[in-house]
PDB file of C-alpha atoms in Angstrom:
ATOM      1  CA  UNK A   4      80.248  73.782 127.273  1.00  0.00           C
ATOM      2  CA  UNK A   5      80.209  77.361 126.879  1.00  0.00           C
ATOM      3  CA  UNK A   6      76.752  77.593 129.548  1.00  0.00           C
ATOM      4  CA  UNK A   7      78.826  75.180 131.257  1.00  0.00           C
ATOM      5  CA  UNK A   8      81.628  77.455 131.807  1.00  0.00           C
ATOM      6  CA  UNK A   9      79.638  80.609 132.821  1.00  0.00           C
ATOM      7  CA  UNK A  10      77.176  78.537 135.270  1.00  0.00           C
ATOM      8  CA  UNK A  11      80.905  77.281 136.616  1.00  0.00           C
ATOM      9  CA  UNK A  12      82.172  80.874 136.868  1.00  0.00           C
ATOM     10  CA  UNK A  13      78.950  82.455 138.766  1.00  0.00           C
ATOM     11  CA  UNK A  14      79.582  79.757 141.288  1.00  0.00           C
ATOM     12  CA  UNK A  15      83.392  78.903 141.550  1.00  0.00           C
ATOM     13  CA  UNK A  16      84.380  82.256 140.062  1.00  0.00           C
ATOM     14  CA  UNK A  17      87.210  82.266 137.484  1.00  0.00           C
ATOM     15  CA  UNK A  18      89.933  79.841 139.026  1.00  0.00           C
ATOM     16  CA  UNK A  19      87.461  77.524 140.193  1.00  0.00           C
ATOM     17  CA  UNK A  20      85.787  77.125 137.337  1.00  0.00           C
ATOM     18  CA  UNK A  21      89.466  76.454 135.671  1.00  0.00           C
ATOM     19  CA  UNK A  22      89.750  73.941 137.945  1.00  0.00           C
ATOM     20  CA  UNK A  23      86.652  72.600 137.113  1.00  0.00           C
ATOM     21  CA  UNK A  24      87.286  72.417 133.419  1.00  0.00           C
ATOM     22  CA  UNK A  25      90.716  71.516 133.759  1.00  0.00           C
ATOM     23  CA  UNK A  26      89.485  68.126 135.993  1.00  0.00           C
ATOM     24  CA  UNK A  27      87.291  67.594 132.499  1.00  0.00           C
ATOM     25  CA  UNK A  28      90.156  67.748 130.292  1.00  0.00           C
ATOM     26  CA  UNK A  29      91.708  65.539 132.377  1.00  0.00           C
ATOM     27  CA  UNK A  30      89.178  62.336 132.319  1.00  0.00           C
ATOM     28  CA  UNK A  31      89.568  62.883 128.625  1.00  0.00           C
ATOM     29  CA  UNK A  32      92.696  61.827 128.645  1.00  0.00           C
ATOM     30  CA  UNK A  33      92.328  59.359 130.414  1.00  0.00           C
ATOM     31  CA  UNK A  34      89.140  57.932 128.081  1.00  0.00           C
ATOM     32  CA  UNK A  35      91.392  58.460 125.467  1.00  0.00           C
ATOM     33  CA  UNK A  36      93.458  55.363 126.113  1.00  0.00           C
ATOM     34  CA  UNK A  37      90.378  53.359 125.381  1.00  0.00           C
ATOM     35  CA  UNK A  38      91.184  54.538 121.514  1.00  0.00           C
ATOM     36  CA  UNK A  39      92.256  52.004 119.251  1.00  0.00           C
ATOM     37  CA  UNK A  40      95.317  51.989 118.179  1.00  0.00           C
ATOM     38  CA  UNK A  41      96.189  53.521 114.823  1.00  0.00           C
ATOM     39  CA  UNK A  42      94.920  51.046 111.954  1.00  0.00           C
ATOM     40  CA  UNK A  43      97.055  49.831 109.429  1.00  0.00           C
ATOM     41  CA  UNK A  44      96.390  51.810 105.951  1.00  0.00           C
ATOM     42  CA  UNK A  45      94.654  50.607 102.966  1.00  0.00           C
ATOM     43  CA  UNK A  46      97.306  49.566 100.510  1.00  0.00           C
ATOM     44  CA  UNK A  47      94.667  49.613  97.884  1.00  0.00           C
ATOM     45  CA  UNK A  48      93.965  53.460  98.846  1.00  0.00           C
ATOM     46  CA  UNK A  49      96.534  55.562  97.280  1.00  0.00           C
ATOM     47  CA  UNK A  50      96.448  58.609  95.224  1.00  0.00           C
ATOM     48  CA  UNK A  51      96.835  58.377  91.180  1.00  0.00           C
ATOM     49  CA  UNK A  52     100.182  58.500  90.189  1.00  0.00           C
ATOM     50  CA  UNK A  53      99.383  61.597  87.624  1.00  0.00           C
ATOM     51  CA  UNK A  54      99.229  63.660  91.690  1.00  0.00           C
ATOM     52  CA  UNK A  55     101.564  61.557  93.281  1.00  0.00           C
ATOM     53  CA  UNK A  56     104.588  63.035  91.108  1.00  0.00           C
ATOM     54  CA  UNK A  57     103.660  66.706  91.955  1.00  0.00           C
ATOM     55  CA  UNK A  58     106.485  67.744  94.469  1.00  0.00           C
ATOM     56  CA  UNK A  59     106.268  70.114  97.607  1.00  0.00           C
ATOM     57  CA  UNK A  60     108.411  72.529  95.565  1.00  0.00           C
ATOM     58  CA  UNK A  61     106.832  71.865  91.950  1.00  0.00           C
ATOM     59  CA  UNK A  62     103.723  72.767  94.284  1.00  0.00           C
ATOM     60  CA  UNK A  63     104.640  75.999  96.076  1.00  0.00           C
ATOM     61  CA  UNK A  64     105.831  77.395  92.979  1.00  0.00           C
ATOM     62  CA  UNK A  65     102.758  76.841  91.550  1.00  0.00           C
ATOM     63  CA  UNK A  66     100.943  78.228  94.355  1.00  0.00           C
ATOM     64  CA  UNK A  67     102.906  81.324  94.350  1.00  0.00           C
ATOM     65  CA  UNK A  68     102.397  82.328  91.261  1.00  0.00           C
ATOM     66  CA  UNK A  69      98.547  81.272  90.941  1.00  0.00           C
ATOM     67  CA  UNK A  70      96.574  84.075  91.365  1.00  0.00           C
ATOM     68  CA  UNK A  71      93.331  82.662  92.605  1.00  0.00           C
ATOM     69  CA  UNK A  72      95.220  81.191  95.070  1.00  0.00           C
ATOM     70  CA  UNK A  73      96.200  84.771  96.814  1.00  0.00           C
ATOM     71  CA  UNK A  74      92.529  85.414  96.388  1.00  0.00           C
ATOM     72  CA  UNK A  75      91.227  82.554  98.428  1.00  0.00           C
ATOM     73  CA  UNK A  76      94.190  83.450 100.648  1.00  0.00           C
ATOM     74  CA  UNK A  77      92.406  87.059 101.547  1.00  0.00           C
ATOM     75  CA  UNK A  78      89.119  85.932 101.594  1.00  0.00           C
ATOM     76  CA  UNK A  79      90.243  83.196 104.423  1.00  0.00           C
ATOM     77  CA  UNK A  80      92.074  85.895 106.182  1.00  0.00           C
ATOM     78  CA  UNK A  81      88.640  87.919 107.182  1.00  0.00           C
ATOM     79  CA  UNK A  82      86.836  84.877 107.514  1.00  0.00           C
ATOM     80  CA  UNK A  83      89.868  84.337 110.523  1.00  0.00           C
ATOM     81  CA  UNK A  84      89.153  87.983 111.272  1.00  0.00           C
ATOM     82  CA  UNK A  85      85.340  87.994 111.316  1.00  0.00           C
ATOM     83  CA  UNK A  86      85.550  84.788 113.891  1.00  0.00           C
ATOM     84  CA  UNK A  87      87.889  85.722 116.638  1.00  0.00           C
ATOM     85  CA  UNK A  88      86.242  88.772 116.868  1.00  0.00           C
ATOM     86  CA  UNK A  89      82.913  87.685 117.152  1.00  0.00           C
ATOM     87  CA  UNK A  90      84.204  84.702 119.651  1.00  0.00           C
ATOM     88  CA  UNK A  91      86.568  87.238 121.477  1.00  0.00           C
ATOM     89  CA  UNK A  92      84.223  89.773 121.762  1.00  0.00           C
ATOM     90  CA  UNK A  93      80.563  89.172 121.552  1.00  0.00           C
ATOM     91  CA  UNK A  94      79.716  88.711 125.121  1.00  0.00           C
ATOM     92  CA  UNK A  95      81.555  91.479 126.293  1.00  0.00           C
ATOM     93  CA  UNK A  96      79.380  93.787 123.853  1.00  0.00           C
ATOM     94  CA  UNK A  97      76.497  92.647 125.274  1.00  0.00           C
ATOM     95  CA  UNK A  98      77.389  93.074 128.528  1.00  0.00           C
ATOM     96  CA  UNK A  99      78.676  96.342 127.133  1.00  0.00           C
ATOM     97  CA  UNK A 100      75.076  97.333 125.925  1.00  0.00           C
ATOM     98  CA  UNK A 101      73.212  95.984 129.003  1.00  0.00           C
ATOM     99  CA  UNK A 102      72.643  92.423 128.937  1.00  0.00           C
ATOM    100  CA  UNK A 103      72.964  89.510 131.217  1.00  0.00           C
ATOM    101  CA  UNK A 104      76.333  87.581 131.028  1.00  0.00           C
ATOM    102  CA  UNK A 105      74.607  84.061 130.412  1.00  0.00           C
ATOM    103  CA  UNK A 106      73.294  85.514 127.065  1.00  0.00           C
ATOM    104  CA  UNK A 107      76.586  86.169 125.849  1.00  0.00           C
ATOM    105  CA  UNK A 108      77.439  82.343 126.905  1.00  0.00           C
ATOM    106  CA  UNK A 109      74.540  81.280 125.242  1.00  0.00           C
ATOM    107  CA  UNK A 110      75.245  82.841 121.991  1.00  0.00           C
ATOM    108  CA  UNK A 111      78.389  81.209 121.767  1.00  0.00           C
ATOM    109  CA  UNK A 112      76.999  78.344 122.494  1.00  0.00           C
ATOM    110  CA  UNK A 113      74.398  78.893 119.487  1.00  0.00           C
ATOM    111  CA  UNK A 114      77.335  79.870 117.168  1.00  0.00           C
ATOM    112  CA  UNK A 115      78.851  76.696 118.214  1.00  0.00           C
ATOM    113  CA  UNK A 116      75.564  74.292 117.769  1.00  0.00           C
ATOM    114  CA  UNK A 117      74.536  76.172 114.177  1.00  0.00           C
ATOM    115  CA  UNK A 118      78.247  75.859 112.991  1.00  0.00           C
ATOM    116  CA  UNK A 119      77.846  72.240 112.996  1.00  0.00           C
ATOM    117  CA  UNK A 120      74.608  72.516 110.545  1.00  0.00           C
ATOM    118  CA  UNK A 121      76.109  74.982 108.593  1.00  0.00           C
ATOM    119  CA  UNK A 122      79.763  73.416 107.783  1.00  0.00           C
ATOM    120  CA  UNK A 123      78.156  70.550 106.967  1.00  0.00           C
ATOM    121  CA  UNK A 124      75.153  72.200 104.304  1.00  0.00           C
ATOM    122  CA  UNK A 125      78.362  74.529 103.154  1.00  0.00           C
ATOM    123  CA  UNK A 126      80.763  71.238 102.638  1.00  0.00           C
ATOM    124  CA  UNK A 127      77.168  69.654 100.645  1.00  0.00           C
ATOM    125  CA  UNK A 128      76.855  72.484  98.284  1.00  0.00           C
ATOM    126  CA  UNK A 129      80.073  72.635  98.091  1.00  0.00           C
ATOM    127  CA  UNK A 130      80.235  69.352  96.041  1.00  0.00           C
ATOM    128  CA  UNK A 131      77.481  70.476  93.741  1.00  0.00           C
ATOM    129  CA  UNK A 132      78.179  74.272  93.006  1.00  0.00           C
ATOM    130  CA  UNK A 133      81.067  76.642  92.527  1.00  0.00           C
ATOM    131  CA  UNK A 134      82.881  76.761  95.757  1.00  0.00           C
ATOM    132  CA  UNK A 135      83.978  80.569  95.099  1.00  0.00           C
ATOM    133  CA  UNK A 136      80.467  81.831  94.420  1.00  0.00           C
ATOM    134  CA  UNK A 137      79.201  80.047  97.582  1.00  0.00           C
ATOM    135  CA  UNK A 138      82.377  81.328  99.810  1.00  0.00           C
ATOM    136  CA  UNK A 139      80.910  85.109  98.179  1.00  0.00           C
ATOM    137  CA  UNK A 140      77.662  84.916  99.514  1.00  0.00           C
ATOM    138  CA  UNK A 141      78.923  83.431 102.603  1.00  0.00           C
ATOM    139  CA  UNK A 142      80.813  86.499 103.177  1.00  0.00           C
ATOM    140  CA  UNK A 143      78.393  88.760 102.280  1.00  0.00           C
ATOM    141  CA  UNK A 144      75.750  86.688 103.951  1.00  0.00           C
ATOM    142  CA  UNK A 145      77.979  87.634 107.177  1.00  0.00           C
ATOM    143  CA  UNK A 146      78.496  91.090 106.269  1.00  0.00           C
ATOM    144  CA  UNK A 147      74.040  91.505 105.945  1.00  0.00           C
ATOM    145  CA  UNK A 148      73.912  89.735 109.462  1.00  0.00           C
ATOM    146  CA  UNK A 149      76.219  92.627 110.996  1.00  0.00           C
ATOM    147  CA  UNK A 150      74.366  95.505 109.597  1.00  0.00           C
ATOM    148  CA  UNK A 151      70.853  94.019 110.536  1.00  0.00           C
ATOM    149  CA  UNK A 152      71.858  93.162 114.405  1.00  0.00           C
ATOM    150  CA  UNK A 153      73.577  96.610 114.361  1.00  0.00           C
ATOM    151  CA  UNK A 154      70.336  98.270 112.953  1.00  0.00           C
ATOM    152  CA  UNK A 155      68.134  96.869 115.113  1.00  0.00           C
ATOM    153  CA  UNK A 156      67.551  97.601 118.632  1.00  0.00           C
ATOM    154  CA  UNK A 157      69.374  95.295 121.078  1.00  0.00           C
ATOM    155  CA  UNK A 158      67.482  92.412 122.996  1.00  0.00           C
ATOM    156  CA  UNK A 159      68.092  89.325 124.633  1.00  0.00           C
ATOM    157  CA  UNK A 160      66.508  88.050 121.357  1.00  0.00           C
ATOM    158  CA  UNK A 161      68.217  89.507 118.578  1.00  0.00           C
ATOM    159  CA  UNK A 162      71.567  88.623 120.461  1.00  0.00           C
ATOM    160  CA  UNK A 163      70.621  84.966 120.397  1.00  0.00           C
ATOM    161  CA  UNK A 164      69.368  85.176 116.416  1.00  0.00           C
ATOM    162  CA  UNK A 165      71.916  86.771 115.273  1.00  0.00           C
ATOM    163  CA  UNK A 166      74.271  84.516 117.330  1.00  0.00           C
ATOM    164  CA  UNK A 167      72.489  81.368 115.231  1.00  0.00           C
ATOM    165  CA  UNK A 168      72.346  83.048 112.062  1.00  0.00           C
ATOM    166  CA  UNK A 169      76.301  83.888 112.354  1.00  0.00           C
ATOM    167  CA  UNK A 170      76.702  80.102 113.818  1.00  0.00           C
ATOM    168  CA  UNK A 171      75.710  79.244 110.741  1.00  0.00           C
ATOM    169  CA  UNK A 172      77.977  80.767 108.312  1.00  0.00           C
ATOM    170  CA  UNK A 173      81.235  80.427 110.948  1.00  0.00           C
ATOM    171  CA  UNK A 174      83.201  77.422 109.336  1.00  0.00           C
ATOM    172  CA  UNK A 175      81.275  76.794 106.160  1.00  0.00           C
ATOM    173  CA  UNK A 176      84.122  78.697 104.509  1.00  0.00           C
ATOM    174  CA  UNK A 177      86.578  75.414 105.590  1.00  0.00           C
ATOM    175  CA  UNK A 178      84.891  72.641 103.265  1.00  0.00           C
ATOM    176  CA  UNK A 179      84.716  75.303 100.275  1.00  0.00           C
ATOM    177  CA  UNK A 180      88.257  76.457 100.967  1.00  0.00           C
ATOM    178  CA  UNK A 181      90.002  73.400 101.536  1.00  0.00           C
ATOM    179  CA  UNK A 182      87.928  71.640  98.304  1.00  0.00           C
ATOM    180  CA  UNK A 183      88.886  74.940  96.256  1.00  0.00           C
ATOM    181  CA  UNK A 184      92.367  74.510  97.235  1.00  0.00           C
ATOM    182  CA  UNK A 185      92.264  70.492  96.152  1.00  0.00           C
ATOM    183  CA  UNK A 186      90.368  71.679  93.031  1.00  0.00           C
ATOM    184  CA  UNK A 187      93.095  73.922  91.878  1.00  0.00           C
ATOM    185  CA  UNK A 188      96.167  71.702  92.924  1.00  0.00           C
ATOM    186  CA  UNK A 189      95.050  67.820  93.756  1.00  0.00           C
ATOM    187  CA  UNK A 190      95.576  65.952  96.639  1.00  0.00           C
ATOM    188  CA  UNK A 191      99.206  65.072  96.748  1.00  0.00           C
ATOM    189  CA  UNK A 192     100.167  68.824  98.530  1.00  0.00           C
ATOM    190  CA  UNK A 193      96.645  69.725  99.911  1.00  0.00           C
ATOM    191  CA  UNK A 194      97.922  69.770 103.414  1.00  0.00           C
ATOM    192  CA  UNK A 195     101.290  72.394 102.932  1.00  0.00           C
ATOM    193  CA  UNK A 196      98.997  74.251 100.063  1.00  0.00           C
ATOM    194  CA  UNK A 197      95.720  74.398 102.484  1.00  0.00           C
ATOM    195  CA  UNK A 198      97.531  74.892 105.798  1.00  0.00           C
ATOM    196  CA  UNK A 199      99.521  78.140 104.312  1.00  0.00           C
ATOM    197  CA  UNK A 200      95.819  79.555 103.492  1.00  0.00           C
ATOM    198  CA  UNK A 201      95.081  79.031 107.124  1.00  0.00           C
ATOM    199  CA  UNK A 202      97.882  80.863 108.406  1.00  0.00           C
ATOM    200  CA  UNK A 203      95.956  83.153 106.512  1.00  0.00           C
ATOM    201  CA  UNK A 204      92.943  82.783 108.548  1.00  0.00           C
ATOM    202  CA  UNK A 205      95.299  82.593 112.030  1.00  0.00           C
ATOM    203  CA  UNK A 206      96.686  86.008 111.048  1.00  0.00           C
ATOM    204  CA  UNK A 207      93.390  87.379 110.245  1.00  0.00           C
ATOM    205  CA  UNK A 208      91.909  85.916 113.770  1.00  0.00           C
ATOM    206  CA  UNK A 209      94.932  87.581 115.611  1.00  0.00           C
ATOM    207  CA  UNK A 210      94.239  90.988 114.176  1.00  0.00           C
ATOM    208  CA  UNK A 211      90.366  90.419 114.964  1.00  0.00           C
ATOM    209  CA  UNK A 212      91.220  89.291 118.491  1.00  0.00           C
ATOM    210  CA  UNK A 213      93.894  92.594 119.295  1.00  0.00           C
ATOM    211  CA  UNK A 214      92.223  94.907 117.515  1.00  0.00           C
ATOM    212  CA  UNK A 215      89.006  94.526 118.496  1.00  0.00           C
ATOM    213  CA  UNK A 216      90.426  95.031 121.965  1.00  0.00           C
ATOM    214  CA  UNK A 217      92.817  98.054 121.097  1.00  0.00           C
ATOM    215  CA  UNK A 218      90.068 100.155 119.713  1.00  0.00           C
ATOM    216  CA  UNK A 219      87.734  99.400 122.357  1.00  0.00           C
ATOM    217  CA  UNK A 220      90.313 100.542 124.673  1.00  0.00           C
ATOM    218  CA  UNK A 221      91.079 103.770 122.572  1.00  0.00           C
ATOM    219  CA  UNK A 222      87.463 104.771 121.925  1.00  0.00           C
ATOM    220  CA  UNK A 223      85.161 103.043 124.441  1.00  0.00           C
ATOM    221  CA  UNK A 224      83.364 101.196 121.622  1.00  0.00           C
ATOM    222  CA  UNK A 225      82.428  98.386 119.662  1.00  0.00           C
ATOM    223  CA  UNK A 226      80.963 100.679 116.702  1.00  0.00           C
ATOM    224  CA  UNK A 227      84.348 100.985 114.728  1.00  0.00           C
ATOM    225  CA  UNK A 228      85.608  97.462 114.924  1.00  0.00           C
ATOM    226  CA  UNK A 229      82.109  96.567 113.567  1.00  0.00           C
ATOM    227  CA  UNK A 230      82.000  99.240 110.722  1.00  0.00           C
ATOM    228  CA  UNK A 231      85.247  97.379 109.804  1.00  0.00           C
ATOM    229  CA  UNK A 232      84.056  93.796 110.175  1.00  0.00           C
ATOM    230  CA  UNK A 233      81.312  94.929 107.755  1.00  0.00           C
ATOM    231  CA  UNK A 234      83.778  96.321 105.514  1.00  0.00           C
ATOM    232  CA  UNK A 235      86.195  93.371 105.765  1.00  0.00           C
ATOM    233  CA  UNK A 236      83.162  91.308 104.390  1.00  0.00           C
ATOM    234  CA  UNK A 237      82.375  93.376 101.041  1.00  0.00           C
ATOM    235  CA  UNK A 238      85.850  92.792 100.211  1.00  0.00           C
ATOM    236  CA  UNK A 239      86.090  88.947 100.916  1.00  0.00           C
ATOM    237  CA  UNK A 240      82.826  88.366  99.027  1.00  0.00           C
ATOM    238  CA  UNK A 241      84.599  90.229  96.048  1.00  0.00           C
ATOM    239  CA  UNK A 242      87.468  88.499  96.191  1.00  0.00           C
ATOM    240  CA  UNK A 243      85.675  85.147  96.713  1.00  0.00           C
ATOM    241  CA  UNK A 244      83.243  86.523  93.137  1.00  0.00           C
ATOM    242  CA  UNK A 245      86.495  86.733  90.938  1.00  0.00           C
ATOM    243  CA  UNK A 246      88.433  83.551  92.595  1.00  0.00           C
ATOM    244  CA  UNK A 247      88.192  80.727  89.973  1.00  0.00           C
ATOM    245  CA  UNK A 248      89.095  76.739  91.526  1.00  0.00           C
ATOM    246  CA  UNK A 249      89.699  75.449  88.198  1.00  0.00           C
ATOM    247  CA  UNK A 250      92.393  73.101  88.114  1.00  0.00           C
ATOM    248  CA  UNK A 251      96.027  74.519  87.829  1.00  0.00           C
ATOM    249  CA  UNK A 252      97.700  71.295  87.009  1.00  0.00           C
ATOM    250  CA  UNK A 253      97.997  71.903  82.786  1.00  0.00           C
ATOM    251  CA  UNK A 254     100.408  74.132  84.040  1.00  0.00           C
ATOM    252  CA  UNK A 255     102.367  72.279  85.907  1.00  0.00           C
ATOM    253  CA  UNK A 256     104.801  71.154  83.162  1.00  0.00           C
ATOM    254  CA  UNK A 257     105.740  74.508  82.462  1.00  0.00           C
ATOM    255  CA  UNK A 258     106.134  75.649  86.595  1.00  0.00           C
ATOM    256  CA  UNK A 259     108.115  72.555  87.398  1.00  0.00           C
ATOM    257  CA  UNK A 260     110.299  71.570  84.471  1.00  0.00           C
ATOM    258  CA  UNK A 261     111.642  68.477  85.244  1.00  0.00           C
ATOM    259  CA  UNK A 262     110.493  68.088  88.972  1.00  0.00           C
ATOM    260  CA  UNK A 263     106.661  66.805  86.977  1.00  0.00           C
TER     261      UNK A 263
END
């Protein structure tokens, strides 16, 4: 979609190509009442009763006071940082340094095609090692990608590898979050517990997005809000290293008193 879009805006410029897209959305709504209807559930498929009696309060208190769970909380805040900043502002720095337009359009498009590979490999390994050492070299992993495309000089092809190679660490930190976050509290709360963490990540990817643009506008530059992003990494890989998903529900009688 993304060539899509920029092929639509050399031709139809901007409102055009709105239209254009917006004519899209629209037969997809109207596909969409081709859907089946929702199914009836599974009354065989419920959750064990030993999760089922852990409370939306008994759970947020728990939550609060866990520490690992503030860890994963930061770490999933510059992962929300890292990503609106690189899908904000990628093409714009390499228009910035000289290149064509449709290579920024294609790199988002390769970020969008090696996300798919990577969330999936992440959510696999996920299931097999420790989610918080894998969510550490993730981060770092990013961090190593910055530093190398910053380091070397700028082509049409090093835009488009490093594009891929950050495609493929963009959303492998949801299957390790979300599992770590089921892994330290069950199922019963995992959508309040996990959707608080990514508020996390929506505040991170609002700072990423404005400040990006802020300092460009102060300084003229890129450099600084990369130096950061690189930065911003280090410490999310640490705090990934010393977050532990082992299960926090011994506690629980103690949290809860007589909500367990």
């Amino acid at each position: 979609m993304v060539p899509l879009s920029q092929a639509l805006i050399s031709v139809l410029q901007w409102r055009g190509a709105l239209w254009a897209l917006c004519s899209l959305i629209l037969v997809i709504v109207i596909a969409a009442f081709g859907l089946p209807g929702r199914q009836r559930e599974n009354s065989g498929s419920v959750l064990p009763s030993s999760e089922g009696t852990l409370t939306l309060g008994c759970a947020l208190r728990m939550a609060s006071r866990h520490r690992h769970y503030w860890l994963l909380n930061g770490g999933f805040f510059v992962c929300g940082f890292h990503v609106a900043f690189v899908g904000t502002h990628l093409p714009a720095f390499l228009v910035d340094q000289g290149l064509d337009a449709h290579i920024g359009a294609w790199s988002l498009a390769l970020i969008g095609l090696f996300n798919i590979l990577g969330s999936y490999l992440f959510g696999v390994w996920g299931g097999r090692h420790s989610r918080p050492w894998l969510l550490s070299f993730l981060y770092a992993s990013r961090g190593i990608a910055m530093v190398i495309f910053l380091a070397l000089p700028l082509s049409p092809l090093t835009a488009l590898a490093f594009a891929a190679t950050f495609g493929f660490l963009w959303l492998g930190t949801v299957p390790l979050t979300s599992g770590a976050v089921a892994s330290m509290f069950g199922m019963s709360q995992l959508s309040t517990l996990y959707g608080i963490v990514f508020l996390s990540h929506q505040l991170g990817a609002f700072l990423g997005a404005w400040w990006a643009g802020r300092l460009f506008d102060q300084t003229g530059s890129y450099q600084l809000i990369w130096l950061i992003s690189i930065g911003l990494a280090v410490i999310a890989s640490v705090l990934s290293a010393l977050t532990r998903d082992h299960s926090a529900m011994p506690s629980r009688q103690v949290l809860c008193g007589s909500s367990a």
